């Protein structure tokens, strides 16, 4: 199989999927349970069917295509990523991994090898968690870790719950537990993804072998003060939610810096209510996303935030609420599968290196319970979660071949 032909197929699919965005001309905005998500799923179903896979969509909006092996009851090899995006994100984050999973299925068919196990290409729904402030919804549901209460609890910025969004998308959230795959049915999980950081591009390294993925905790914090006239209320007589909230927010980055070792903490969303220039803020809502390969560091920063909120809201005379939206521990990926890919890269003359992932992935959720591996391709200048995100199609080709080799080994395994 010529590499140019593979590159052509990957390019055609990614170009085709680019059109499914709510912000044409300003990056990819494909939030879960929207028209853009529906159109992308339909497109994926079509290319999976053309690739000769048996296709279905599950109870939470994940899309799967299966290439059946001779012994379909044996644990399958699954490869995939997510088809949703952030707001004004790039055209590669997640979706490239889904497209390459379909491409690996094509390559396996073309090789004409006898497969003992089945190969499954997966496109997961709502990995980003941006809309509801959560994360890994589709892959979590596949593992039986999401339920109806979860769907009712988490809401988007317009107050629409996951439950209601699913209903308007045509799904039946009451059936969510049917999305769970039987214990032991998935033998291994493979994810190909753009690096979303600068390391590979800066070093001109062709592929990244991901040895571990950071743990993540996400919170929505609400600080309550009192609305008053901004001009007439003396500074010592106001309950300013903005003052208390920002005093906490401004210290969070330093707490991450103190921990070091790649620990990061981000406040990406802040909203004041009523939100007027001349009104003291009655309420401030903000998010916190904390990540590290050391789970103790994450717990420590979360505790510092709670303590600071207690102190600052008491000083102000108001109150606060803090809601945990996601807690997931760091995960080590399969050394055995990484070694197979490393040897293959060496043999094929592709440069590679080991590196950790600071971004979360479906592999983070799935890797908690199933042997999992990730392969990164370079991101130009490390830019991601923005419209300029870019990776050469030919870089995906190299990664797809390495993953097809690994998948073949696993599929033939006794
Ligand atoms: C997903 O891309 C995340 O790391 O937030
Ligand atoms: Mn992603
Ligand atoms: Mn992302």
mmCIF file of C-alpha atoms and ligand atoms in Angstrom:
data_model
loop_
_atom_site.group_PDB
_atom_site.id
_atom_site.type_symbol
_atom_site.label_atom_id
_atom_site.label_comp_id
_atom_site.label_asym_id
_atom_site.label_seq_id
_atom_site.Cartn_x
_atom_site.Cartn_y
_atom_site.Cartn_z
ATOM 1 C CA UNK A 1 0.000 0.000 0.000
ATOM 2 C CA UNK A 2 1.503 3.311 -1.081
ATOM 3 C CA UNK A 3 1.751 5.910 1.646
ATOM 4 C CA UNK A 4 0.426 8.601 -0.731
ATOM 5 C CA UNK A 5 -2.807 6.683 -1.135
ATOM 6 C CA UNK A 6 -3.256 6.494 2.654
ATOM 7 C CA UNK A 7 -2.506 10.215 2.986
ATOM 8 C CA UNK A 8 -5.113 10.925 0.303
ATOM 9 C CA UNK A 9 -7.790 8.979 2.172
ATOM 10 C CA UNK A 10 -7.017 10.618 5.525
ATOM 11 C CA UNK A 11 -6.974 14.066 3.888
ATOM 12 C CA UNK A 12 -10.307 13.463 2.146
ATOM 13 C CA UNK A 13 -12.010 12.399 5.374
ATOM 14 C CA UNK A 14 -10.618 15.235 7.480
ATOM 15 C CA UNK A 15 -11.472 17.782 4.788
ATOM 16 C CA UNK A 16 -14.986 16.332 4.612
ATOM 17 C CA UNK A 17 -15.469 16.585 8.371
ATOM 18 C CA UNK A 18 -14.208 20.189 8.524
ATOM 19 C CA UNK A 19 -17.574 21.386 7.240
ATOM 20 C CA UNK A 20 -19.407 20.317 10.406
ATOM 21 C CA UNK A 21 -18.801 23.356 12.556
ATOM 22 C CA UNK A 22 -21.115 25.953 14.080
ATOM 23 C CA UNK A 23 -18.466 28.641 13.395
ATOM 24 C CA UNK A 24 -17.443 28.338 9.727
ATOM 25 C CA UNK A 25 -14.290 30.333 9.026
ATOM 26 C CA UNK A 26 -13.478 30.554 12.726
ATOM 27 C CA UNK A 27 -12.409 27.063 13.711
ATOM 28 C CA UNK A 28 -14.294 23.955 14.661
ATOM 29 C CA UNK A 29 -17.204 24.284 17.089
ATOM 30 C CA UNK A 30 -18.839 20.886 17.321
ATOM 31 C CA UNK A 31 -20.444 20.635 20.723
ATOM 32 C CA UNK A 32 -22.169 17.433 21.835
ATOM 33 C CA UNK A 33 -25.820 16.817 20.915
ATOM 34 C CA UNK A 34 -25.950 19.540 18.252
ATOM 35 C CA UNK A 35 -26.671 19.510 14.526
ATOM 36 C CA UNK A 36 -22.929 19.609 13.800
ATOM 37 C CA UNK A 37 -22.401 16.536 15.978
ATOM 38 C CA UNK A 38 -25.238 14.720 14.198
ATOM 39 C CA UNK A 39 -23.805 15.588 10.765
ATOM 40 C CA UNK A 40 -20.317 14.436 11.782
ATOM 41 C CA UNK A 41 -21.678 11.141 13.127
ATOM 42 C CA UNK A 42 -23.568 10.540 9.879
ATOM 43 C CA UNK A 43 -20.387 11.248 7.916
ATOM 44 C CA UNK A 44 -18.421 8.829 10.115
ATOM 45 C CA UNK A 45 -21.096 6.170 9.677
ATOM 46 C CA UNK A 46 -20.787 6.549 5.905
ATOM 47 C CA UNK A 47 -16.986 6.220 5.797
ATOM 48 C CA UNK A 48 -17.088 3.299 8.234
ATOM 49 C CA UNK A 49 -19.644 1.524 6.052
ATOM 50 C CA UNK A 50 -17.577 2.227 2.917
ATOM 51 C CA UNK A 51 -14.558 0.757 4.719
ATOM 52 C CA UNK A 52 -16.549 -2.450 5.121
ATOM 53 C CA UNK A 53 -17.347 -2.127 8.815
ATOM 54 C CA UNK A 54 -20.618 -3.022 10.530
ATOM 55 C CA UNK A 55 -21.776 0.269 12.013
ATOM 56 C CA UNK A 56 -23.942 1.340 14.946
ATOM 57 C CA UNK A 57 -24.571 4.310 17.229
ATOM 58 C CA UNK A 58 -25.074 3.603 20.924
ATOM 59 C CA UNK A 59 -27.391 5.063 23.604
ATOM 60 C CA UNK A 60 -25.109 8.055 24.323
ATOM 61 C CA UNK A 61 -24.183 9.058 20.783
ATOM 62 C CA UNK A 62 -20.926 7.104 20.398
ATOM 63 C CA UNK A 63 -20.424 5.658 16.915
ATOM 64 C CA UNK A 64 -18.744 2.295 16.335
ATOM 65 C CA UNK A 65 -17.675 0.259 13.313
ATOM 66 C CA UNK A 66 -16.594 -3.356 13.700
ATOM 67 C CA UNK A 67 -14.389 -5.543 11.539
ATOM 68 C CA UNK A 68 -15.304 -8.991 12.789
ATOM 69 C CA UNK A 69 -12.552 -11.509 13.540
ATOM 70 C CA UNK A 70 -12.889 -15.280 13.328
ATOM 71 C CA UNK A 71 -13.536 -15.487 17.055
ATOM 72 C CA UNK A 72 -15.855 -12.556 17.792
ATOM 73 C CA UNK A 73 -16.302 -13.566 21.434
ATOM 74 C CA UNK A 74 -12.620 -12.926 22.125
ATOM 75 C CA UNK A 75 -11.844 -9.450 23.589
ATOM 76 C CA UNK A 76 -11.666 -6.961 20.731
ATOM 77 C CA UNK A 77 -9.016 -4.387 19.905
ATOM 78 C CA UNK A 78 -10.623 -0.935 19.907
ATOM 79 C CA UNK A 79 -9.123 2.188 18.386
ATOM 80 C CA UNK A 80 -10.689 5.638 18.422
ATOM 81 C CA UNK A 81 -11.014 9.122 19.807
ATOM 82 C CA UNK A 82 -13.691 11.828 20.020
ATOM 83 C CA UNK A 83 -15.657 13.672 17.356
ATOM 84 C CA UNK A 84 -16.711 16.690 19.455
ATOM 85 C CA UNK A 85 -14.591 19.826 19.749
ATOM 86 C CA UNK A 86 -14.159 22.869 21.970
ATOM 87 C CA UNK A 87 -15.510 26.293 20.924
ATOM 88 C CA UNK A 88 -13.517 27.666 17.984
ATOM 89 C CA UNK A 89 -11.125 24.738 18.191
ATOM 90 C CA UNK A 90 -9.087 23.034 15.506
ATOM 91 C CA UNK A 91 -9.902 20.524 12.782
ATOM 92 C CA UNK A 92 -7.733 17.713 14.194
ATOM 93 C CA UNK A 93 -8.218 17.402 17.961
ATOM 94 C CA UNK A 94 -10.042 14.111 18.444
ATOM 95 C CA UNK A 95 -11.546 13.707 15.015
ATOM 96 C CA UNK A 96 -8.152 12.841 13.445
ATOM 97 C CA UNK A 97 -7.987 9.856 15.783
ATOM 98 C CA UNK A 98 -11.425 8.674 14.680
ATOM 99 C CA UNK A 99 -10.570 9.082 10.996
ATOM 100 C CA UNK A 100 -7.279 7.207 11.511
ATOM 101 C CA UNK A 101 -9.106 4.378 13.315
ATOM 102 C CA UNK A 102 -11.232 3.920 10.193
ATOM 103 C CA UNK A 103 -8.050 4.134 8.130
ATOM 104 C CA UNK A 104 -6.423 1.390 10.232
ATOM 105 C CA UNK A 105 -9.470 -0.807 9.556
ATOM 106 C CA UNK A 106 -8.985 -0.212 5.814
ATOM 107 C CA UNK A 107 -5.308 -1.116 6.045
ATOM 108 C CA UNK A 108 -6.077 -4.287 8.001
ATOM 109 C CA UNK A 109 -8.551 -5.341 5.306
ATOM 110 C CA UNK A 110 -6.097 -4.567 2.522
ATOM 111 C CA UNK A 111 -3.395 -6.626 4.205
ATOM 112 C CA UNK A 112 -5.678 -9.622 3.829
ATOM 113 C CA UNK A 113 -4.549 -11.064 7.161
ATOM 114 C CA UNK A 114 -6.702 -13.499 9.109
ATOM 115 C CA UNK A 115 -7.898 -11.787 12.240
ATOM 116 C CA UNK A 116 -8.672 -13.827 15.296
ATOM 117 C CA UNK A 117 -10.157 -10.959 17.286
ATOM 118 C CA UNK A 118 -12.433 -8.159 16.086
ATOM 119 C CA UNK A 119 -11.199 -4.626 15.413
ATOM 120 C CA UNK A 120 -13.513 -1.793 16.463
ATOM 121 C CA UNK A 121 -13.193 1.819 15.275
ATOM 122 C CA UNK A 122 -14.808 4.238 17.754
ATOM 123 C CA UNK A 123 -15.940 7.868 17.645
ATOM 124 C CA UNK A 124 -16.757 9.060 21.156
ATOM 125 C CA UNK A 125 -19.286 11.707 22.118
ATOM 126 C CA UNK A 126 -18.381 14.622 24.411
ATOM 127 C CA UNK A 127 -14.803 13.975 25.408
ATOM 128 C CA UNK A 128 -14.080 17.676 25.842
ATOM 129 C CA UNK A 129 -16.690 18.249 28.542
ATOM 130 C CA UNK A 130 -16.748 21.912 27.536
ATOM 131 C CA UNK A 131 -20.507 22.229 27.155
ATOM 132 C CA UNK A 132 -21.464 20.724 30.543
ATOM 133 C CA UNK A 133 -18.157 21.330 32.345
ATOM 134 C CA UNK A 134 -17.570 17.588 32.663
ATOM 135 C CA UNK A 135 -15.523 15.243 30.408
ATOM 136 C CA UNK A 136 -15.214 11.778 28.812
ATOM 137 C CA UNK A 137 -18.971 11.286 28.681
ATOM 138 C CA UNK A 138 -19.104 8.791 25.803
ATOM 139 C CA UNK A 139 -16.091 6.705 26.781
ATOM 140 C CA UNK A 140 -17.193 6.805 30.432
ATOM 141 C CA UNK A 141 -20.662 5.528 29.487
ATOM 142 C CA UNK A 142 -19.081 2.732 27.440
ATOM 143 C CA UNK A 143 -17.394 1.623 30.678
ATOM 144 C CA UNK A 144 -20.636 1.880 32.678
ATOM 145 C CA UNK A 145 -19.472 4.956 34.611
ATOM 146 C CA UNK A 146 -22.334 7.326 33.733
ATOM 147 C CA UNK A 147 -25.994 7.111 34.795
ATOM 148 C CA UNK A 148 -29.305 8.979 34.573
ATOM 149 C CA UNK A 149 -28.580 11.013 37.745
ATOM 150 C CA UNK A 150 -25.318 12.186 36.186
ATOM 151 C CA UNK A 151 -27.181 13.289 33.048
ATOM 152 C CA UNK A 152 -29.736 15.244 35.092
ATOM 153 C CA UNK A 153 -27.136 16.836 37.379
ATOM 154 C CA UNK A 154 -24.835 18.544 34.877
ATOM 155 C CA UNK A 155 -26.094 21.506 32.867
ATOM 156 C CA UNK A 156 -24.650 23.818 30.227
ATOM 157 C CA UNK A 157 -24.371 27.613 30.520
ATOM 158 C CA UNK A 158 -27.988 27.934 29.312
ATOM 159 C CA UNK A 159 -29.258 25.587 32.020
ATOM 160 C CA UNK A 160 -29.830 22.655 29.623
ATOM 161 C CA UNK A 161 -28.966 19.341 31.284
ATOM 162 C CA UNK A 162 -27.126 16.509 29.539
ATOM 163 C CA UNK A 163 -30.401 14.594 29.925
ATOM 164 C CA UNK A 164 -32.457 17.221 28.051
ATOM 165 C CA UNK A 165 -29.769 17.718 25.402
ATOM 166 C CA UNK A 166 -29.763 13.970 24.756
ATOM 167 C CA UNK A 167 -33.559 13.907 24.406
ATOM 168 C CA UNK A 168 -33.591 16.750 21.900
ATOM 169 C CA UNK A 169 -30.826 14.940 19.978
ATOM 170 C CA UNK A 170 -33.086 11.883 19.692
ATOM 171 C CA UNK A 171 -31.475 9.687 22.355
ATOM 172 C CA UNK A 172 -33.117 8.011 25.338
ATOM 173 C CA UNK A 173 -31.071 8.856 28.438
ATOM 174 C CA UNK A 174 -33.066 6.379 30.533
ATOM 175 C CA UNK A 175 -31.282 3.679 28.534
ATOM 176 C CA UNK A 176 -27.793 5.027 29.276
ATOM 177 C CA UNK A 177 -26.610 1.925 31.110
ATOM 178 C CA UNK A 178 -27.190 -0.123 27.921
ATOM 179 C CA UNK A 179 -24.169 1.737 26.475
ATOM 180 C CA UNK A 180 -21.912 -0.260 28.836
ATOM 181 C CA UNK A 181 -19.803 -2.915 27.128
ATOM 182 C CA UNK A 182 -19.609 -6.260 28.943
ATOM 183 C CA UNK A 183 -16.670 -6.684 31.308
ATOM 184 C CA UNK A 184 -13.683 -8.125 29.419
ATOM 185 C CA UNK A 185 -15.104 -7.485 25.943
ATOM 186 C CA UNK A 186 -12.481 -4.834 25.104
ATOM 187 C CA UNK A 187 -8.971 -6.336 25.256
ATOM 188 C CA UNK A 188 -7.002 -3.200 24.461
ATOM 189 C CA UNK A 189 -7.584 0.424 23.477
ATOM 190 C CA UNK A 190 -5.463 2.440 21.026
ATOM 191 C CA UNK A 191 -5.737 6.207 20.528
ATOM 192 C CA UNK A 192 -3.973 8.315 17.923
ATOM 193 C CA UNK A 193 -4.088 12.058 18.638
ATOM 194 C CA UNK A 194 -2.319 15.293 17.832
ATOM 195 C CA UNK A 195 0.181 16.265 20.536
ATOM 196 C CA UNK A 196 -1.459 19.664 21.228
ATOM 197 C CA UNK A 197 1.897 20.780 22.642
ATOM 198 C CA UNK A 198 5.202 21.951 21.099
ATOM 199 C CA UNK A 199 7.672 19.139 21.888
ATOM 200 C CA UNK A 200 7.549 16.957 18.760
ATOM 201 C CA UNK A 201 7.344 19.892 16.346
ATOM 202 C CA UNK A 202 10.250 21.737 17.995
ATOM 203 C CA UNK A 203 12.450 18.633 17.921
ATOM 204 C CA UNK A 204 11.339 17.523 14.456
ATOM 205 C CA UNK A 205 10.388 14.165 15.952
ATOM 206 C CA UNK A 206 7.853 12.303 13.852
ATOM 207 C CA UNK A 207 5.910 10.385 16.495
ATOM 208 C CA UNK A 208 5.304 10.538 20.251
ATOM 209 C CA UNK A 209 4.914 7.466 22.444
ATOM 210 C CA UNK A 210 2.711 8.581 25.318
ATOM 211 C CA UNK A 211 3.759 6.940 28.556
ATOM 212 C CA UNK A 212 1.354 8.648 30.932
ATOM 213 C CA UNK A 213 -1.616 11.023 30.978
ATOM 214 C CA UNK A 214 -2.225 13.632 33.673
ATOM 215 C CA UNK A 215 -4.988 13.314 36.231
ATOM 216 C CA UNK A 216 -7.608 16.077 36.195
ATOM 217 C CA UNK A 217 -10.028 17.687 38.644
ATOM 218 C CA UNK A 218 -12.619 20.206 37.466
ATOM 219 C CA UNK A 219 -14.768 22.487 39.592
ATOM 220 C CA UNK A 220 -17.513 25.059 39.153
ATOM 221 C CA UNK A 221 -17.299 27.625 41.939
ATOM 222 C CA UNK A 222 -20.045 30.115 42.801
ATOM 223 C CA UNK A 223 -19.305 33.031 45.120
ATOM 224 C CA UNK A 224 -22.306 34.909 46.539
ATOM 225 C CA UNK A 225 -22.207 38.575 47.575
ATOM 226 C CA UNK A 226 -24.865 41.301 47.322
ATOM 227 C CA UNK A 227 -25.836 43.583 44.453
ATOM 228 C CA UNK A 228 -25.528 47.277 45.351
ATOM 229 C CA UNK A 229 -24.896 50.653 43.783
ATOM 230 C CA UNK A 230 -21.252 50.863 42.682
ATOM 231 C CA UNK A 231 -21.031 54.580 43.415
ATOM 232 C CA UNK A 232 -22.843 54.948 46.713
ATOM 233 C CA UNK A 233 -21.852 51.795 48.589
ATOM 234 C CA UNK A 234 -18.654 52.471 50.608
ATOM 235 C CA UNK A 235 -15.825 49.991 50.183
ATOM 236 C CA UNK A 236 -16.217 48.686 53.733
ATOM 237 C CA UNK A 237 -19.986 48.246 53.409
ATOM 238 C CA UNK A 238 -20.209 46.101 50.287
ATOM 239 C CA UNK A 239 -20.425 42.347 49.779
ATOM 240 C CA UNK A 240 -18.442 42.219 46.563
ATOM 241 C CA UNK A 241 -18.485 38.708 45.101
ATOM 242 C CA UNK A 242 -16.039 39.802 42.369
ATOM 243 C CA UNK A 243 -13.446 40.898 44.919
ATOM 244 C CA UNK A 244 -13.641 37.662 46.926
ATOM 245 C CA UNK A 245 -13.644 35.446 43.815
ATOM 246 C CA UNK A 246 -10.757 37.178 42.075
ATOM 247 C CA UNK A 247 -8.623 37.095 45.238
ATOM 248 C CA UNK A 248 -8.901 33.314 45.096
ATOM 249 C CA UNK A 249 -8.590 33.029 41.294
ATOM 250 C CA UNK A 250 -5.417 35.127 41.180
ATOM 251 C CA UNK A 251 -3.583 32.741 43.534
ATOM 252 C CA UNK A 252 -4.425 29.499 41.736
ATOM 253 C CA UNK A 253 -1.682 29.726 39.039
ATOM 254 C CA UNK A 254 1.005 30.233 41.696
ATOM 255 C CA UNK A 255 -0.163 27.193 43.634
ATOM 256 C CA UNK A 256 0.358 25.163 40.454
ATOM 257 C CA UNK A 257 3.798 26.746 39.861
ATOM 258 C CA UNK A 258 4.850 25.895 43.418
ATOM 259 C CA UNK A 259 4.135 22.208 42.732
ATOM 260 C CA UNK A 260 6.064 22.216 39.443
ATOM 261 C CA UNK A 261 6.657 18.989 37.497
ATOM 262 C CA UNK A 262 4.236 20.131 34.823
ATOM 263 C CA UNK A 263 1.359 20.811 37.224
ATOM 264 C CA UNK A 264 -1.117 23.318 35.763
ATOM 265 C CA UNK A 265 -4.298 25.028 36.965
ATOM 266 C CA UNK A 266 -6.622 27.157 34.863
ATOM 267 C CA UNK A 267 -9.641 29.400 35.326
ATOM 268 C CA UNK A 268 -11.104 29.432 31.830
ATOM 269 C CA UNK A 269 -14.596 30.708 32.567
ATOM 270 C CA UNK A 270 -15.718 33.621 34.753
ATOM 271 C CA UNK A 271 -19.222 35.140 34.866
ATOM 272 C CA UNK A 272 -20.460 37.942 37.092
ATOM 273 C CA UNK A 273 -24.132 38.493 37.824
ATOM 274 C CA UNK A 274 -25.913 40.791 37.193
ATOM 275 C CA UNK A 275 -22.824 41.801 35.201
ATOM 276 C CA UNK A 276 -23.137 45.596 35.150
ATOM 277 C CA UNK A 277 -20.355 48.147 35.173
ATOM 278 C CA UNK A 278 -21.991 50.149 37.966
ATOM 279 C CA UNK A 279 -23.366 47.282 40.053
ATOM 280 C CA UNK A 280 -21.462 45.442 42.786
ATOM 281 C CA UNK A 281 -21.366 41.768 41.734
ATOM 282 C CA UNK A 282 -23.985 39.693 43.480
ATOM 283 C CA UNK A 283 -22.625 36.438 42.185
ATOM 284 C CA UNK A 284 -19.470 35.206 40.447
ATOM 285 C CA UNK A 285 -19.205 31.796 38.848
ATOM 286 C CA UNK A 286 -15.850 30.466 37.733
ATOM 287 C CA UNK A 287 -14.300 27.177 36.683
ATOM 288 C CA UNK A 288 -11.069 25.562 37.824
ATOM 289 C CA UNK A 289 -9.266 22.823 35.902
ATOM 290 C CA UNK A 290 -6.267 21.314 37.739
ATOM 291 C CA UNK A 291 -3.900 18.781 36.126
ATOM 292 C CA UNK A 292 -0.799 16.882 37.134
ATOM 293 C CA UNK A 293 0.819 13.495 36.796
ATOM 294 C CA UNK A 294 0.989 13.587 40.620
ATOM 295 C CA UNK A 295 -2.489 13.138 42.072
ATOM 296 C CA UNK A 296 -1.433 14.448 45.517
ATOM 297 C CA UNK A 297 -0.553 17.778 43.924
ATOM 298 C CA UNK A 298 -4.033 18.025 42.421
ATOM 299 C CA UNK A 299 -5.698 17.211 45.762
ATOM 300 C CA UNK A 300 -3.498 19.747 47.525
ATOM 301 C CA UNK A 301 -4.388 22.579 45.152
ATOM 302 C CA UNK A 302 -8.102 21.703 45.421
ATOM 303 C CA UNK A 303 -7.809 21.922 49.222
ATOM 304 C CA UNK A 304 -6.006 25.282 49.019
ATOM 305 C CA UNK A 305 -8.847 26.613 46.844
ATOM 306 C CA UNK A 306 -11.492 25.501 49.362
ATOM 307 C CA UNK A 307 -9.597 27.076 52.266
ATOM 308 C CA UNK A 308 -9.094 30.356 50.388
ATOM 309 C CA UNK A 309 -12.774 30.463 49.417
ATOM 310 C CA UNK A 310 -13.740 29.991 53.058
ATOM 311 C CA UNK A 311 -11.460 32.832 54.183
ATOM 312 C CA UNK A 312 -12.280 35.318 51.419
ATOM 313 C CA UNK A 313 -16.056 34.819 51.530
ATOM 314 C CA UNK A 314 -16.054 35.154 55.331
ATOM 315 C CA UNK A 315 -14.087 38.410 55.067
ATOM 316 C CA UNK A 316 -16.563 39.632 52.458
ATOM 317 C CA UNK A 317 -19.599 38.502 54.454
ATOM 318 C CA UNK A 318 -21.006 36.271 51.695
ATOM 319 C CA UNK A 319 -20.857 32.573 50.924
ATOM 320 C CA UNK A 320 -19.764 30.087 48.259
ATOM 321 C CA UNK A 321 -20.525 26.730 46.689
ATOM 322 C CA UNK A 322 -18.032 24.448 44.972
ATOM 323 C CA UNK A 323 -19.189 21.656 42.693
ATOM 324 C CA UNK A 324 -16.850 18.904 41.544
ATOM 325 C CA UNK A 325 -17.433 18.237 37.838
ATOM 326 C CA UNK A 326 -14.676 15.747 37.128
ATOM 327 C CA UNK A 327 -12.143 13.759 39.118
ATOM 328 C CA UNK A 328 -9.899 11.397 37.239
ATOM 329 C CA UNK A 329 -6.539 10.061 38.380
ATOM 330 C CA UNK A 330 -3.367 10.008 36.215
ATOM 331 C CA UNK A 331 -2.891 6.887 34.134
ATOM 332 C CA UNK A 332 0.206 4.963 33.001
ATOM 333 C CA UNK A 333 -0.107 3.517 29.508
ATOM 334 C CA UNK A 334 0.799 -0.032 28.475
ATOM 335 C CA UNK A 335 4.589 -0.464 28.408
ATOM 336 C CA UNK A 336 4.221 -3.627 26.377
ATOM 337 C CA UNK A 337 2.310 -1.904 23.557
ATOM 338 C CA UNK A 338 4.596 1.149 23.671
ATOM 339 C CA UNK A 339 7.624 -1.106 23.209
ATOM 340 C CA UNK A 340 6.019 -2.788 20.183
ATOM 341 C CA UNK A 341 5.410 0.616 18.590
ATOM 342 C CA UNK A 342 8.908 1.866 19.466
ATOM 343 C CA UNK A 343 10.524 -1.154 17.775
ATOM 344 C CA UNK A 344 8.298 -0.684 14.730
ATOM 345 C CA UNK A 345 9.233 3.034 14.456
ATOM 346 C CA UNK A 346 12.901 2.068 14.617
ATOM 347 C CA UNK A 347 12.448 -0.530 11.902
ATOM 348 C CA UNK A 348 10.547 1.871 9.641
ATOM 349 C CA UNK A 349 12.990 4.722 10.251
ATOM 350 C CA UNK A 350 10.438 7.021 11.943
ATOM 351 C CA UNK A 351 11.922 9.133 14.718
ATOM 352 C CA UNK A 352 10.046 8.849 18.014
ATOM 353 C CA UNK A 353 10.325 9.691 21.705
ATOM 354 C CA UNK A 354 8.462 9.016 24.932
ATOM 355 C CA UNK A 355 6.476 11.891 26.432
ATOM 356 C CA UNK A 356 3.617 12.458 28.898
ATOM 357 C CA UNK A 357 0.274 13.998 27.903
ATOM 358 C CA UNK A 358 -0.920 17.162 29.638
ATOM 359 C CA UNK A 359 -4.163 17.007 27.686
ATOM 360 C CA UNK A 360 -6.922 14.664 28.739
ATOM 361 C CA UNK A 361 -8.114 12.029 26.313
ATOM 362 C CA UNK A 362 -10.595 9.183 26.062
ATOM 363 C CA UNK A 363 -7.483 7.066 26.718
ATOM 364 C CA UNK A 364 -7.337 8.633 30.201
ATOM 365 C CA UNK A 365 -10.818 7.349 31.054
ATOM 366 C CA UNK A 366 -10.412 4.002 29.288
ATOM 367 C CA UNK A 367 -6.819 3.460 30.470
ATOM 368 C CA UNK A 368 -8.067 3.318 34.085
ATOM 369 C CA UNK A 369 -9.506 -0.150 33.386
ATOM 370 C CA UNK A 370 -8.257 -1.464 30.018
ATOM 371 C CA UNK A 371 -4.650 -1.818 28.706
ATOM 372 C CA UNK A 372 -4.316 1.354 26.643
ATOM 373 C CA UNK A 373 -1.774 3.077 24.462
ATOM 374 C CA UNK A 374 -1.526 6.475 22.735
ATOM 375 C CA UNK A 375 0.491 7.701 19.796
ATOM 376 C CA UNK A 376 0.995 11.433 19.162
ATOM 377 C CA UNK A 377 1.674 13.233 15.895
ATOM 378 C CA UNK A 378 3.253 16.725 15.935
ATOM 379 C CA UNK A 379 1.124 19.865 16.271
ATOM 380 C CA UNK A 380 2.579 22.867 14.452
ATOM 381 C CA UNK A 381 4.044 25.181 17.094
ATOM 382 C CA UNK A 382 2.101 23.221 19.660
ATOM 383 C CA UNK A 383 -1.054 25.201 18.978
ATOM 384 C CA UNK A 384 -4.362 23.521 19.800
ATOM 385 C CA UNK A 385 -7.868 24.337 21.063
ATOM 386 C CA UNK A 386 -7.754 27.225 18.591
ATOM 387 C CA UNK A 387 -8.471 27.570 14.856
ATOM 388 C CA UNK A 388 -4.789 27.541 13.780
ATOM 389 C CA UNK A 389 -4.265 23.965 15.006
ATOM 390 C CA UNK A 390 -2.369 22.147 12.237
ATOM 391 C CA UNK A 391 -0.787 18.771 11.491
ATOM 392 C CA UNK A 392 0.417 17.555 8.088
ATOM 393 C CA UNK A 393 -1.770 14.784 6.657
ATOM 394 C CA UNK A 394 1.364 12.762 5.885
ATOM 395 C CA UNK A 395 2.215 12.727 9.623
ATOM 396 C CA UNK A 396 -1.070 10.959 10.302
ATOM 397 C CA UNK A 397 -0.142 8.415 7.630
ATOM 398 C CA UNK A 398 3.006 7.351 9.512
ATOM 399 C CA UNK A 399 1.088 7.066 12.778
ATOM 400 C CA UNK A 400 -1.722 5.085 11.118
ATOM 401 C CA UNK A 401 0.752 2.540 9.753
ATOM 402 C CA UNK A 402 2.399 2.074 13.174
ATOM 403 C CA UNK A 403 -1.028 1.646 14.763
ATOM 404 C CA UNK A 404 -2.155 -0.797 12.055
ATOM 405 C CA UNK A 405 0.967 -2.887 12.747
ATOM 406 C CA UNK A 406 0.248 -2.872 16.483
ATOM 407 C CA UNK A 407 -3.433 -3.665 15.933
ATOM 408 C CA UNK A 408 -2.538 -6.553 13.626
ATOM 409 C CA UNK A 409 -0.206 -8.032 16.279
ATOM 410 C CA UNK A 410 -2.906 -7.776 18.928
ATOM 411 C CA UNK A 411 -5.647 -9.107 16.646
ATOM 412 C CA UNK A 412 -3.639 -12.183 15.710
ATOM 413 C CA UNK A 413 -2.603 -12.838 19.340
ATOM 414 C CA UNK A 414 -3.557 -16.189 20.918
HETATM 415 C C1 LIG B 1 -9.240 17.972 26.282
HETATM 416 O O1 LIG B 1 -8.777 18.285 25.196
HETATM 417 C C2 LIG B 1 -8.642 18.485 27.474
HETATM 418 O O2 LIG B 1 -7.490 18.092 27.765
HETATM 419 O O3 LIG B 1 -9.259 19.333 28.117
HETATM 420 MN MN1 LIG B 2 -8.791 15.582 22.064
HETATM 421 MN MN1 LIG B 3 -9.467 18.887 23.123
#
